[in-house]
Coordinates of C-alpha atoms in Angstrom, one line a residue:
X1 CA 21.7 0.6 -20.6
X2 CA 18.7 0.8 -22.8
X3 CA 15.6 2.8 -21.7
X4 CA 13.6 -0.5 -21.9
X5 CA 16.0 -2.2 -19.5
X6 CA 15.5 0.6 -17.2
X7 CA 12.0 0.2 -17.2
X8 CA 12.0 -3.3 -16.6
X9 CA 14.6 -2.8 -13.6
X10 CA 12.3 -0.1 -12.3
X11 CA 9.2 -2.3 -12.7
X12 CA 10.7 -5.1 -10.7
X13 CA 11.7 -2.6 -7.8
X14 CA 8.0 -1.4 -7.8
X15 CA 6.8 -4.9 -7.5
X16 CA 9.1 -5.4 -4.4
X17 CA 7.8 -2.0 -2.9
X18 CA 4.2 -2.7 -3.3
X19 CA 4.6 -6.0 -1.5
X20 CA 6.5 -4.5 1.3
X21 CA 3.5 -2.1 1.8
X22 CA 0.6 -4.5 1.8
X23 CA -0.5 -6.3 4.9
X24 CA 1.4 -9.7 5.2
X25 CA 3.7 -8.7 2.4
X26 CA 1.5 -10.7 0.1
X27 CA -0.8 -9.8 -2.8
X28 CA -2.1 -11.3 -6.1
X29 CA -0.6 -10.5 -9.3
X30 CA -3.9 -8.4 -10.3
X31 CA -3.4 -6.2 -7.4
X32 CA 0.3 -5.6 -8.0
X33 CA -0.5 -4.8 -11.6
X34 CA -2.9 -2.2 -10.6
X35 CA -0.5 -0.8 -8.0
X36 CA 2.5 -0.7 -10.5
X37 CA 0.3 1.2 -13.0
X38 CA -0.5 3.6 -10.4
X39 CA 3.2 4.3 -9.9
X40 CA 3.7 5.3 -13.6
X41 CA 4.1 1.8 -15.5
X42 CA 1.6 0.9 -18.1
X43 CA 2.2 -3.0 -18.1
X44 CA -0.2 -5.9 -18.5
X45 CA -0.8 -8.8 -16.2
X46 CA 1.2 -10.8 -18.4
X47 CA 4.2 -8.5 -18.2
X48 CA 3.7 -8.3 -14.3
X49 CA 3.8 -12.2 -14.1
X50 CA 7.0 -12.3 -16.1
X51 CA 8.9 -9.9 -13.8
X52 CA 7.4 -11.9 -10.7
X53 CA 8.8 -15.0 -12.1
X54 CA 12.3 -13.2 -12.7
X55 CA 12.0 -12.1 -8.9
X56 CA 11.1 -15.5 -7.8
X57 CA 14.1 -17.0 -9.6
X58 CA 16.3 -14.6 -7.4
X59 CA 14.4 -15.8 -4.4
X60 CA 13.2 -12.3 -3.8
X61 CA 9.6 -13.3 -3.7
X62 CA 7.7 -16.7 -3.4
X63 CA 4.6 -17.3 -5.6
X64 CA 1.6 -19.7 -5.2
X65 CA -1.1 -20.5 -7.4
X66 CA -4.5 -20.2 -5.9
X67 CA -6.9 -21.5 -8.5
X68 CA -6.1 -19.3 -11.6
X69 CA -4.4 -16.6 -9.4
X70 CA -0.9 -16.1 -8.8
X71 CA -0.3 -15.1 -5.1
X72 CA 3.1 -13.3 -4.4
X73 CA 4.9 -13.0 -1.0
X74 CA 8.0 -10.9 -0.4
X75 CA 10.9 -13.0 0.9
X76 CA 14.0 -11.8 2.8
X77 CA 16.2 -11.4 -0.3
X78 CA 13.6 -8.8 -1.6
X79 CA 13.2 -7.2 1.7
X80 CA 16.9 -6.9 2.2
X81 CA 17.2 -5.3 -1.4
X82 CA 14.7 -2.7 -0.4
X83 CA 16.6 -1.9 2.8
X84 CA 19.9 -1.9 0.8
X85 CA 21.4 -4.7 3.2
X86 CA 23.8 -7.2 1.5
X87 CA 24.5 -7.4 -2.4
X88 CA 21.9 -5.9 -4.7
X89 CA 19.7 -8.1 -6.7
X90 CA 20.9 -8.3 -10.5
X91 CA 18.4 -6.6 -12.7
X92 CA 16.6 -4.8 -10.0
X93 CA 16.9 -1.1 -9.6
X94 CA 18.3 -0.2 -6.2
X95 CA 16.2 2.0 -4.1
X96 CA 17.2 5.5 -3.4
X97 CA 18.5 6.4 -0.1
X98 CA 16.2 8.8 1.9

């Protein structure tokens, strides 16, 4: 696996983690971008949007456009991935145990 692939898979995991920690498991893409950058990634809003769309294709998150803002909500497949329940999501780092 290339380092770039590792970074993208970790970014997707960070998006799920951020959503799991905000009230209602729901946030907009701008807040998610700020949070994942605080976690060590250096990504643009467009890069975050691309990974949110990927997670939506796996049904790990649900998205809704509210005006020009993309609002993202954690779904059960994403929550199960974080809890290591069921099969892992392809292309998303597995969270570490403990």
